[in-house]
DNA sequence: TAATTGATCAACTGATTTGTTGATTAAGAG
DNA sequence: CTCTTAATCAACAAATCAGTTGATCAATTA
Protein backbone atom coordinates (compact mmCIF):
# COMPACT_ATOMS: atom_id res chain seq x y z
CA UNK A 1 0.00 0.00 0.00
CA UNK A 2 2.98 2.25 0.51
CA UNK A 3 5.14 1.56 -2.49
CA UNK A 4 8.46 3.28 -2.00
CA UNK A 5 8.37 3.66 1.77
CA UNK A 6 8.07 7.31 2.89
CA UNK A 7 8.55 8.77 -0.57
CA UNK A 8 11.44 8.92 -3.00
CA UNK A 9 12.24 12.60 -2.51
CA UNK A 10 12.22 12.30 1.25
CA UNK A 11 15.98 12.18 1.03
CA UNK A 12 15.94 15.30 -1.14
CA UNK A 13 13.96 17.18 1.42
CA UNK A 14 15.86 15.86 4.42
CA UNK A 15 19.31 16.73 3.08
CA UNK A 16 17.97 20.05 1.85
CA UNK A 17 16.63 20.74 5.32
CA UNK A 18 20.06 20.19 6.85
CA UNK A 19 21.73 22.41 4.25
CA UNK A 20 20.80 25.52 6.21
CA UNK A 21 22.69 26.68 9.33
CA UNK A 22 19.54 27.96 11.01
CA UNK A 23 17.80 24.61 10.62
CA UNK A 24 20.92 22.71 11.75
CA UNK A 25 21.01 24.87 14.88
CA UNK A 26 17.37 23.99 15.44
CA UNK A 27 18.14 20.29 15.13
CA UNK A 28 20.97 20.76 17.63
CA UNK A 29 18.61 22.53 20.01
CA UNK A 30 15.89 19.93 19.58
CA UNK A 31 18.28 17.09 20.30
CA UNK A 32 18.22 18.43 23.86
CA UNK A 33 14.44 18.41 24.08
CA UNK A 34 11.22 19.56 22.45
CA UNK A 35 10.73 23.29 21.96
CA UNK A 36 8.13 25.78 20.77
CA UNK A 37 8.48 28.14 17.82
CA UNK A 38 9.28 31.05 20.12
CA UNK A 39 11.95 29.08 21.94
CA UNK A 40 13.50 28.03 18.66
CA UNK A 41 13.34 31.58 17.35
CA UNK A 42 15.11 33.12 20.32
CA UNK A 43 18.78 32.66 19.20
CA UNK A 44 18.15 34.14 15.73
CA UNK A 45 17.87 37.62 14.33
CA UNK A 46 15.04 36.73 11.97
CA UNK A 47 11.28 37.07 12.27
CA UNK A 48 9.15 34.43 13.91
CA UNK A 49 7.45 33.86 10.54
CA UNK A 50 10.76 32.89 9.01
CA UNK A 51 11.40 30.51 11.90
CA UNK A 52 7.95 29.03 11.40
CA UNK A 53 8.82 28.35 7.78
CA UNK A 54 12.10 26.69 8.75
CA UNK A 55 10.19 24.40 11.06
CA UNK A 56 7.77 23.56 8.28
CA UNK A 57 10.71 22.63 6.08
CA UNK A 58 12.02 20.30 8.79
CA UNK A 59 8.55 18.87 9.28
CA UNK A 60 7.93 18.33 5.58
CA UNK A 61 11.31 16.57 5.43
CA UNK A 62 10.15 14.20 8.15
CA UNK A 63 12.88 15.29 10.56
CA UNK A 64 10.51 16.68 13.18
CA UNK A 65 6.91 16.18 14.28
CA UNK A 66 4.55 18.54 16.05
CA UNK A 67 1.95 18.18 18.79
CA UNK A 68 -0.48 20.52 20.52
CA UNK A 69 -0.30 22.09 23.95
CA UNK A 70 -2.92 24.85 24.19
CA UNK A 71 -1.86 27.48 21.66
CA UNK A 72 1.69 26.16 21.64
CA UNK A 73 2.94 23.72 18.97
CA UNK A 74 5.93 21.89 20.46
CA UNK A 75 8.43 20.58 17.93
CA UNK A 76 9.90 17.11 18.42
CA UNK A 77 13.03 15.75 16.74
CA UNK A 78 12.64 12.37 15.02
CA UNK A 79 15.89 10.53 15.66
CA UNK A 80 14.91 7.70 13.33
CA UNK A 81 14.79 10.11 10.41
CA UNK A 82 18.34 11.19 11.19
CA UNK A 83 19.38 7.57 11.23
CA UNK A 84 17.95 7.03 7.76
CA UNK A 85 20.25 9.77 6.50
CA UNK A 86 23.39 8.34 8.05
CA UNK A 87 22.36 4.94 6.72
CA UNK A 88 22.24 6.31 3.19
CA UNK A 89 25.62 8.02 3.49
CA UNK A 90 27.35 5.12 5.26
CA UNK A 91 26.16 2.66 2.63
CA UNK A 92 28.30 4.34 0.00
CA UNK A 93 31.10 5.42 2.30
CA UNK A 94 31.64 1.78 3.28
CA UNK A 95 31.68 0.62 -0.32
CA UNK A 96 34.30 3.23 -1.17
CA UNK A 97 36.39 2.47 1.89
CA UNK A 98 36.41 -1.26 1.32
CA UNK A 99 37.57 -0.57 -2.21
CA UNK A 100 40.40 1.55 -0.82
CA UNK A 101 41.39 -1.22 1.55
CA UNK A 102 41.55 -3.73 -1.28
CA UNK A 103 43.76 -1.35 -3.20
CA UNK A 104 46.07 -0.84 -0.26
CA UNK A 105 46.56 -4.58 0.13
CA UNK A 106 47.26 -4.93 -3.56
CA UNK A 107 49.85 -2.17 -3.45
CA UNK A 108 51.49 -3.63 -0.36
CA UNK A 109 50.53 -1.68 2.75
CA UNK A 110 52.63 1.37 3.52
CA UNK A 111 51.02 4.12 1.49
CA UNK A 112 47.84 5.23 3.25
CA UNK A 113 45.96 5.33 -0.09
CA UNK A 114 44.73 8.62 -1.70
CA UNK A 115 43.88 9.28 -5.33
CA UNK A 116 44.62 6.04 -7.13
CA UNK A 117 42.01 3.67 -8.57
CA UNK A 118 42.77 4.45 -12.18
CA UNK A 119 46.23 3.71 -13.64
CA UNK A 120 44.69 0.37 -14.41
CA UNK A 121 42.65 1.48 -17.43
CA UNK A 122 45.24 3.95 -18.68
CA UNK A 123 46.30 1.64 -21.52
CA UNK B 1 46.13 30.05 9.06
CA UNK B 2 42.96 28.02 8.57
CA UNK B 3 40.65 29.21 11.29
CA UNK B 4 37.46 27.18 11.25
CA UNK B 5 38.79 24.01 9.63
CA UNK B 6 37.46 23.56 6.06
CA UNK B 7 34.98 26.40 6.34
CA UNK B 8 31.78 26.92 8.29
CA UNK B 9 29.45 26.55 5.34
CA UNK B 10 31.13 23.37 4.17
CA UNK B 11 28.26 21.56 5.86
CA UNK B 12 25.80 23.80 4.03
CA UNK B 13 27.32 22.91 0.71
CA UNK B 14 27.75 19.22 1.47
CA UNK B 15 24.16 18.65 2.59
CA UNK B 16 22.94 20.80 -0.27
CA UNK B 17 24.97 18.67 -2.66
CA UNK B 18 23.26 15.51 -1.41
CA UNK B 19 19.82 17.09 -1.66
CA UNK B 20 19.66 16.32 -5.37
CA UNK B 21 18.86 12.85 -6.77
CA UNK B 22 21.23 13.26 -9.71
CA UNK B 23 24.13 14.08 -7.42
CA UNK B 24 23.25 11.26 -5.04
CA UNK B 25 23.27 8.85 -7.95
CA UNK B 26 26.70 10.17 -8.85
CA UNK B 27 27.94 9.56 -5.32
CA UNK B 28 26.55 6.04 -5.52
CA UNK B 29 28.34 5.49 -8.83
CA UNK B 30 31.60 6.96 -7.54
CA UNK B 31 31.57 4.74 -4.48
CA UNK B 32 32.30 1.93 -6.95
CA UNK B 33 35.25 3.74 -8.50
CA UNK B 34 36.44 6.96 -10.12
CA UNK B 35 34.65 8.10 -13.27
CA UNK B 36 34.83 10.77 -15.94
CA UNK B 37 32.18 13.37 -16.72
CA UNK B 38 30.95 11.37 -19.69
CA UNK B 39 30.70 8.20 -17.66
CA UNK B 40 28.78 10.01 -14.95
CA UNK B 41 26.51 11.64 -17.52
CA UNK B 42 25.55 8.38 -19.20
CA UNK B 43 22.59 7.36 -16.98
CA UNK B 44 20.91 10.78 -17.20
CA UNK B 45 18.75 12.53 -19.74
CA UNK B 46 20.41 15.89 -19.23
CA UNK B 47 23.19 17.69 -21.09
CA UNK B 48 26.84 17.14 -20.30
CA UNK B 49 27.06 20.76 -19.23
CA UNK B 50 24.46 20.16 -16.56
CA UNK B 51 26.39 17.11 -15.38
CA UNK B 52 29.55 19.18 -15.29
CA UNK B 53 27.82 21.67 -13.02
CA UNK B 54 26.62 18.92 -10.71
CA UNK B 55 30.17 17.69 -10.38
CA UNK B 56 31.34 21.19 -9.59
CA UNK B 57 28.75 21.39 -6.85
CA UNK B 58 30.04 18.13 -5.38
CA UNK B 59 33.62 19.36 -5.69
CA UNK B 60 32.91 22.73 -4.10
CA UNK B 61 31.21 20.85 -1.27
CA UNK B 62 34.41 18.87 -0.72
CA UNK B 63 32.72 15.56 -1.49
CA UNK B 64 34.82 14.77 -4.56
CA UNK B 65 38.23 15.68 -5.94
CA UNK B 66 39.47 15.73 -9.51
CA UNK B 67 42.68 14.77 -11.22
CA UNK B 68 43.98 14.88 -14.77
CA UNK B 69 44.38 12.10 -17.29
CA UNK B 70 45.01 13.60 -20.73
CA UNK B 71 41.82 15.46 -21.61
CA UNK B 72 39.83 13.46 -19.09
CA UNK B 73 39.10 14.77 -15.58
CA UNK B 74 38.41 11.72 -13.41
CA UNK B 75 36.21 12.36 -10.39
CA UNK B 76 37.13 10.74 -7.09
CA UNK B 77 34.82 10.32 -4.09
CA UNK B 78 36.22 11.56 -0.76
CA UNK B 79 34.99 9.08 1.82
CA UNK B 80 36.30 11.21 4.68
CA UNK B 81 33.97 14.02 3.69
CA UNK B 82 31.03 11.62 3.88
CA UNK B 83 32.17 10.60 7.32
CA UNK B 84 32.16 14.21 8.49
CA UNK B 85 28.50 14.40 7.55
CA UNK B 86 27.48 11.27 9.41
CA UNK B 87 29.52 12.52 12.37
CA UNK B 88 27.50 15.73 12.46
CA UNK B 89 24.18 13.91 12.25
CA UNK B 90 25.09 11.15 14.71
CA UNK B 91 26.23 13.68 17.27
CA UNK B 92 22.70 14.99 17.68
CA UNK B 93 20.94 11.71 17.03
CA UNK B 94 22.84 10.15 19.93
CA UNK B 95 22.00 13.02 22.25
CA UNK B 96 18.32 12.69 21.39
CA UNK B 97 18.35 8.90 21.73
CA UNK B 98 20.08 8.91 25.09
CA UNK B 99 17.45 11.37 26.26
CA UNK B 100 14.74 8.96 25.08
CA UNK B 101 16.41 6.12 26.91
CA UNK B 102 16.48 8.09 30.15
CA UNK B 103 12.80 8.84 29.73
CA UNK B 104 11.97 5.20 29.11
CA UNK B 105 13.71 4.17 32.29
CA UNK B 106 11.89 6.84 34.23
CA UNK B 107 8.54 5.72 32.90
CA UNK B 108 9.31 2.08 33.62
CA UNK B 109 10.22 0.25 30.42
CA UNK B 110 7.32 -1.11 28.41
CA UNK B 111 6.28 1.79 26.24
CA UNK B 112 8.81 2.10 23.40
CA UNK B 113 8.83 5.93 23.80
CA UNK B 114 7.43 8.34 21.15
CA UNK B 115 6.39 11.96 21.60
CA UNK B 116 6.82 12.66 25.28
CA UNK B 117 9.47 14.90 26.82
CA UNK B 118 7.15 17.70 27.89
CA UNK B 119 4.38 17.07 30.47
CA UNK B 120 7.05 18.16 32.94
CA UNK B 121 6.79 21.89 32.28
CA UNK B 122 3.03 21.87 31.81
CA UNK B 123 2.54 23.52 35.22
C1' DT C 1 47.99 21.69 -39.42
C1' DA C 2 43.23 20.12 -39.20
C1' DA C 3 39.72 17.30 -37.05
C1' DT C 4 38.01 14.91 -32.97
C1' DT C 5 37.21 14.14 -28.18
C1' DG C 6 36.46 15.58 -23.31
C1' DA C 7 35.16 19.14 -20.77
C1' DT C 8 34.32 23.97 -19.40
C1' DC C 9 32.72 28.94 -19.87
C1' DA C 10 29.01 32.40 -20.67
C1' DA C 11 24.52 33.99 -20.91
C1' DC C 12 19.90 33.23 -20.29
C1' DT C 13 15.27 31.15 -18.50
C1' DG C 14 12.06 29.14 -15.13
C1' DA C 15 11.41 27.38 -10.66
C1' DT C 16 12.42 27.37 -5.91
C1' DT C 17 14.19 29.36 -1.46
C1' DT C 18 14.69 32.75 2.17
C1' DG C 19 13.33 36.53 4.01
C1' DT C 20 10.21 40.53 4.75
C1' DT C 21 5.59 43.01 6.25
C1' DG C 22 0.74 42.90 7.30
C1' DA C 23 -3.40 40.45 8.29
C1' DT C 24 -5.63 36.43 10.42
C1' DT C 25 -6.71 32.32 13.36
C1' DA C 26 -6.90 30.00 17.80
C1' DA C 27 -6.58 29.46 22.66
C1' DG C 28 -6.36 31.45 27.40
C1' DA C 29 -6.68 35.19 30.82
C1' DG C 30 -8.85 39.42 32.70
C1' DC D 1 -16.56 40.18 25.45
C1' DT D 2 -11.85 42.06 25.12
C1' DC D 3 -6.93 41.63 25.34
C1' DT D 4 -2.83 39.08 25.03
C1' DT D 5 -0.04 35.26 23.46
C1' DA D 6 1.40 31.69 20.04
C1' DA D 7 1.56 30.75 15.63
C1' DT D 8 0.18 30.70 10.80
C1' DC D 9 -1.42 32.57 6.17
C1' DA D 10 -0.79 35.65 2.10
C1' DA D 11 1.68 38.36 -0.96
C1' DC D 12 5.74 40.05 -2.34
C1' DA D 13 11.16 40.96 -3.33
C1' DA D 14 15.86 39.22 -3.72
C1' DA D 15 18.84 35.53 -4.30
C1' DT D 16 20.00 31.09 -5.77
C1' DC D 17 19.55 26.75 -8.50
C1' DA D 18 18.93 23.47 -12.41
C1' DG D 19 18.67 23.30 -16.86
C1' DT D 20 19.25 24.89 -21.63
C1' DT D 21 21.99 26.53 -26.05
C1' DG D 22 26.11 28.20 -28.22
C1' DA D 23 30.93 29.19 -28.08
C1' DT D 24 35.55 28.10 -26.38
C1' DC D 25 39.63 25.59 -24.59
C1' DA D 26 42.85 21.72 -24.21
C1' DA D 27 44.74 17.43 -25.51
C1' DT D 28 44.96 13.58 -28.78
C1' DT D 29 44.86 11.73 -33.39
C1' DA D 30 44.97 11.72 -38.51
Coordinates of C-alpha atoms (C1' of nucleotides) in Angstrom, one line a residue:
Chain A
X1 CA 0.0 0.0 0.0
X2 CA 3.0 2.3 0.5
X3 CA 5.1 1.6 -2.5
X4 CA 8.5 3.3 -2.0
X5 CA 8.4 3.7 1.8
X6 CA 8.1 7.3 2.9
X7 CA 8.5 8.8 -0.6
X8 CA 11.4 8.9 -3.0
X9 CA 12.2 12.6 -2.5
X10 CA 12.2 12.3 1.2
X11 CA 16.0 12.2 1.0
X12 CA 15.9 15.3 -1.1
X13 CA 14.0 17.2 1.4
X14 CA 15.9 15.9 4.4
X15 CA 19.3 16.7 3.1
X16 CA 18.0 20.0 1.9
X17 CA 16.6 20.7 5.3
X18 CA 20.1 20.2 6.9
X19 CA 21.7 22.4 4.2
X20 CA 20.8 25.5 6.2
X21 CA 22.7 26.7 9.3
X22 CA 19.5 28.0 11.0
X23 CA 17.8 24.6 10.6
X24 CA 20.9 22.7 11.8
X25 CA 21.0 24.9 14.9
X26 CA 17.4 24.0 15.4
X27 CA 18.1 20.3 15.1
X28 CA 21.0 20.8 17.6
X29 CA 18.6 22.5 20.0
X30 CA 15.9 19.9 19.6
X31 CA 18.3 17.1 20.3
X32 CA 18.2 18.4 23.9
X33 CA 14.4 18.4 24.1
X34 CA 11.2 19.6 22.5
X35 CA 10.7 23.3 22.0
X36 CA 8.1 25.8 20.8
X37 CA 8.5 28.1 17.8
X38 CA 9.3 31.0 20.1
X39 CA 11.9 29.1 21.9
X40 CA 13.5 28.0 18.7
X41 CA 13.3 31.6 17.4
X42 CA 15.1 33.1 20.3
X43 CA 18.8 32.7 19.2
X44 CA 18.2 34.1 15.7
X45 CA 17.9 37.6 14.3
X46 CA 15.0 36.7 12.0
X47 CA 11.3 37.1 12.3
X48 CA 9.2 34.4 13.9
X49 CA 7.5 33.9 10.5
X50 CA 10.8 32.9 9.0
X51 CA 11.4 30.5 11.9
X52 CA 7.9 29.0 11.4
X53 CA 8.8 28.3 7.8
X54 CA 12.1 26.7 8.7
X55 CA 10.2 24.4 11.1
X56 CA 7.8 23.6 8.3
X57 CA 10.7 22.6 6.1
X58 CA 12.0 20.3 8.8
X59 CA 8.6 18.9 9.3
X60 CA 7.9 18.3 5.6
X61 CA 11.3 16.6 5.4
X62 CA 10.2 14.2 8.2
X63 CA 12.9 15.3 10.6
X64 CA 10.5 16.7 13.2
X65 CA 6.9 16.2 14.3
X66 CA 4.6 18.5 16.0
X67 CA 2.0 18.2 18.8
X68 CA -0.5 20.5 20.5
X69 CA -0.3 22.1 23.9
X70 CA -2.9 24.8 24.2
X71 CA -1.9 27.5 21.7
X72 CA 1.7 26.2 21.6
X73 CA 2.9 23.7 19.0
X74 CA 5.9 21.9 20.5
X75 CA 8.4 20.6 17.9
X76 CA 9.9 17.1 18.4
X77 CA 13.0 15.7 16.7
X78 CA 12.6 12.4 15.0
X79 CA 15.9 10.5 15.7
X80 CA 14.9 7.7 13.3
X81 CA 14.8 10.1 10.4
X82 CA 18.3 11.2 11.2
X83 CA 19.4 7.6 11.2
X84 CA 17.9 7.0 7.8
X85 CA 20.2 9.8 6.5
X86 CA 23.4 8.3 8.1
X87 CA 22.4 4.9 6.7
X88 CA 22.2 6.3 3.2
X89 CA 25.6 8.0 3.5
X90 CA 27.4 5.1 5.3
X91 CA 26.2 2.7 2.6
X92 CA 28.3 4.3 0.0
X93 CA 31.1 5.4 2.3
X94 CA 31.6 1.8 3.3
X95 CA 31.7 0.6 -0.3
X96 CA 34.3 3.2 -1.2
X97 CA 36.4 2.5 1.9
X98 CA 36.4 -1.3 1.3
X99 CA 37.6 -0.6 -2.2
X100 CA 40.4 1.6 -0.8
X101 CA 41.4 -1.2 1.5
X102 CA 41.5 -3.7 -1.3
X103 CA 43.8 -1.4 -3.2
X104 CA 46.1 -0.8 -0.3
X105 CA 46.6 -4.6 0.1
X106 CA 47.3 -4.9 -3.6
X107 CA 49.9 -2.2 -3.4
X108 CA 51.5 -3.6 -0.4
X109 CA 50.5 -1.7 2.7
X110 CA 52.6 1.4 3.5
X111 CA 51.0 4.1 1.5
X112 CA 47.8 5.2 3.3
X113 CA 46.0 5.3 -0.1
X114 CA 44.7 8.6 -1.7
X115 CA 43.9 9.3 -5.3
X116 CA 44.6 6.0 -7.1
X117 CA 42.0 3.7 -8.6
X118 CA 42.8 4.5 -12.2
X119 CA 46.2 3.7 -13.6
X120 CA 44.7 0.4 -14.4
X121 CA 42.7 1.5 -17.4
X122 CA 45.2 4.0 -18.7
X123 CA 46.3 1.6 -21.5
Chain B
X1 CA 46.1 30.0 9.1
X2 CA 43.0 28.0 8.6
X3 CA 40.7 29.2 11.3
X4 CA 37.5 27.2 11.3
X5 CA 38.8 24.0 9.6
X6 CA 37.5 23.6 6.1
X7 CA 35.0 26.4 6.3
X8 CA 31.8 26.9 8.3
X9 CA 29.5 26.6 5.3
X10 CA 31.1 23.4 4.2
X11 CA 28.3 21.6 5.9
X12 CA 25.8 23.8 4.0
X13 CA 27.3 22.9 0.7
X14 CA 27.7 19.2 1.5
X15 CA 24.2 18.6 2.6
X16 CA 22.9 20.8 -0.3
X17 CA 25.0 18.7 -2.7
X18 CA 23.3 15.5 -1.4
X19 CA 19.8 17.1 -1.7
X20 CA 19.7 16.3 -5.4
X21 CA 18.9 12.9 -6.8
X22 CA 21.2 13.3 -9.7
X23 CA 24.1 14.1 -7.4
X24 CA 23.2 11.3 -5.0
X25 CA 23.3 8.9 -8.0
X26 CA 26.7 10.2 -8.8
X27 CA 27.9 9.6 -5.3
X28 CA 26.6 6.0 -5.5
X29 CA 28.3 5.5 -8.8
X30 CA 31.6 7.0 -7.5
X31 CA 31.6 4.7 -4.5
X32 CA 32.3 1.9 -7.0
X33 CA 35.3 3.7 -8.5
X34 CA 36.4 7.0 -10.1
X35 CA 34.7 8.1 -13.3
X36 CA 34.8 10.8 -15.9
X37 CA 32.2 13.4 -16.7
X38 CA 31.0 11.4 -19.7
X39 CA 30.7 8.2 -17.7
X40 CA 28.8 10.0 -14.9
X41 CA 26.5 11.6 -17.5
X42 CA 25.6 8.4 -19.2
X43 CA 22.6 7.4 -17.0
X44 CA 20.9 10.8 -17.2
X45 CA 18.8 12.5 -19.7
X46 CA 20.4 15.9 -19.2
X47 CA 23.2 17.7 -21.1
X48 CA 26.8 17.1 -20.3
X49 CA 27.1 20.8 -19.2
X50 CA 24.5 20.2 -16.6
X51 CA 26.4 17.1 -15.4
X52 CA 29.6 19.2 -15.3
X53 CA 27.8 21.7 -13.0
X54 CA 26.6 18.9 -10.7
X55 CA 30.2 17.7 -10.4
X56 CA 31.3 21.2 -9.6
X57 CA 28.7 21.4 -6.8
X58 CA 30.0 18.1 -5.4
X59 CA 33.6 19.4 -5.7
X60 CA 32.9 22.7 -4.1
X61 CA 31.2 20.9 -1.3
X62 CA 34.4 18.9 -0.7
X63 CA 32.7 15.6 -1.5
X64 CA 34.8 14.8 -4.6
X65 CA 38.2 15.7 -5.9
X66 CA 39.5 15.7 -9.5
X67 CA 42.7 14.8 -11.2
X68 CA 44.0 14.9 -14.8
X69 CA 44.4 12.1 -17.3
X70 CA 45.0 13.6 -20.7
X71 CA 41.8 15.5 -21.6
X72 CA 39.8 13.5 -19.1
X73 CA 39.1 14.8 -15.6
X74 CA 38.4 11.7 -13.4
X75 CA 36.2 12.4 -10.4
X76 CA 37.1 10.7 -7.1
X77 CA 34.8 10.3 -4.1
X78 CA 36.2 11.6 -0.8
X79 CA 35.0 9.1 1.8
X80 CA 36.3 11.2 4.7
X81 CA 34.0 14.0 3.7
X82 CA 31.0 11.6 3.9
X83 CA 32.2 10.6 7.3
X84 CA 32.2 14.2 8.5
X85 CA 28.5 14.4 7.6
X86 CA 27.5 11.3 9.4
X87 CA 29.5 12.5 12.4
X88 CA 27.5 15.7 12.5
X89 CA 24.2 13.9 12.3
X90 CA 25.1 11.1 14.7
X91 CA 26.2 13.7 17.3
X92 CA 22.7 15.0 17.7
X93 CA 20.9 11.7 17.0
X94 CA 22.8 10.2 19.9
X95 CA 22.0 13.0 22.2
X96 CA 18.3 12.7 21.4
X97 CA 18.3 8.9 21.7
X98 CA 20.1 8.9 25.1
X99 CA 17.5 11.4 26.3
X100 CA 14.7 9.0 25.1
X101 CA 16.4 6.1 26.9
X102 CA 16.5 8.1 30.1
X103 CA 12.8 8.8 29.7
X104 CA 12.0 5.2 29.1
X105 CA 13.7 4.2 32.3
X106 CA 11.9 6.8 34.2
X107 CA 8.5 5.7 32.9
X108 CA 9.3 2.1 33.6
X109 CA 10.2 0.3 30.4
X110 CA 7.3 -1.1 28.4
X111 CA 6.3 1.8 26.2
X112 CA 8.8 2.1 23.4
X113 CA 8.8 5.9 23.8
X114 CA 7.4 8.3 21.2
X115 CA 6.4 12.0 21.6
X116 CA 6.8 12.7 25.3
X117 CA 9.5 14.9 26.8
X118 CA 7.1 17.7 27.9
X119 CA 4.4 17.1 30.5
X120 CA 7.1 18.2 32.9
X121 CA 6.8 21.9 32.3
X122 CA 3.0 21.9 31.8
X123 CA 2.5 23.5 35.2
Chain C
dT1 C1' 48.0 21.7 -39.4
dA2 C1' 43.2 20.1 -39.2
dA3 C1' 39.7 17.3 -37.0
dT4 C1' 38.0 14.9 -33.0
dT5 C1' 37.2 14.1 -28.2
dG6 C1' 36.5 15.6 -23.3
dA7 C1' 35.2 19.1 -20.8
dT8 C1' 34.3 24.0 -19.4
dC9 C1' 32.7 28.9 -19.9
dA10 C1' 29.0 32.4 -20.7
dA11 C1' 24.5 34.0 -20.9
dC12 C1' 19.9 33.2 -20.3
dT13 C1' 15.3 31.1 -18.5
dG14 C1' 12.1 29.1 -15.1
dA15 C1' 11.4 27.4 -10.7
dT16 C1' 12.4 27.4 -5.9
dT17 C1' 14.2 29.4 -1.5
dT18 C1' 14.7 32.7 2.2
dG19 C1' 13.3 36.5 4.0
dT20 C1' 10.2 40.5 4.7
dT21 C1' 5.6 43.0 6.2
dG22 C1' 0.7 42.9 7.3
dA23 C1' -3.4 40.5 8.3
dT24 C1' -5.6 36.4 10.4
dT25 C1' -6.7 32.3 13.4
dA26 C1' -6.9 30.0 17.8
dA27 C1' -6.6 29.5 22.7
dG28 C1' -6.4 31.5 27.4
dA29 C1' -6.7 35.2 30.8
dG30 C1' -8.8 39.4 32.7
Chain D
dC1 C1' -16.6 40.2 25.4
dT2 C1' -11.9 42.1 25.1
dC3 C1' -6.9 41.6 25.3
dT4 C1' -2.8 39.1 25.0
dT5 C1' 0.0 35.3 23.5
dA6 C1' 1.4 31.7 20.0
dA7 C1' 1.6 30.7 15.6
dT8 C1' 0.2 30.7 10.8
dC9 C1' -1.4 32.6 6.2
dA10 C1' -0.8 35.7 2.1
dA11 C1' 1.7 38.4 -1.0
dC12 C1' 5.7 40.0 -2.3
dA13 C1' 11.2 41.0 -3.3
dA14 C1' 15.9 39.2 -3.7
dA15 C1' 18.8 35.5 -4.3
dT16 C1' 20.0 31.1 -5.8
dC17 C1' 19.5 26.7 -8.5
dA18 C1' 18.9 23.5 -12.4
dG19 C1' 18.7 23.3 -16.9
dT20 C1' 19.3 24.9 -21.6
dT21 C1' 22.0 26.5 -26.1
dG22 C1' 26.1 28.2 -28.2
dA23 C1' 30.9 29.2 -28.1
dT24 C1' 35.5 28.1 -26.4
dC25 C1' 39.6 25.6 -24.6
dA26 C1' 42.8 21.7 -24.2
dA27 C1' 44.7 17.4 -25.5
dT28 C1' 45.0 13.6 -28.8
dT29 C1' 44.9 11.7 -33.4
dA30 C1' 45.0 11.7 -38.5

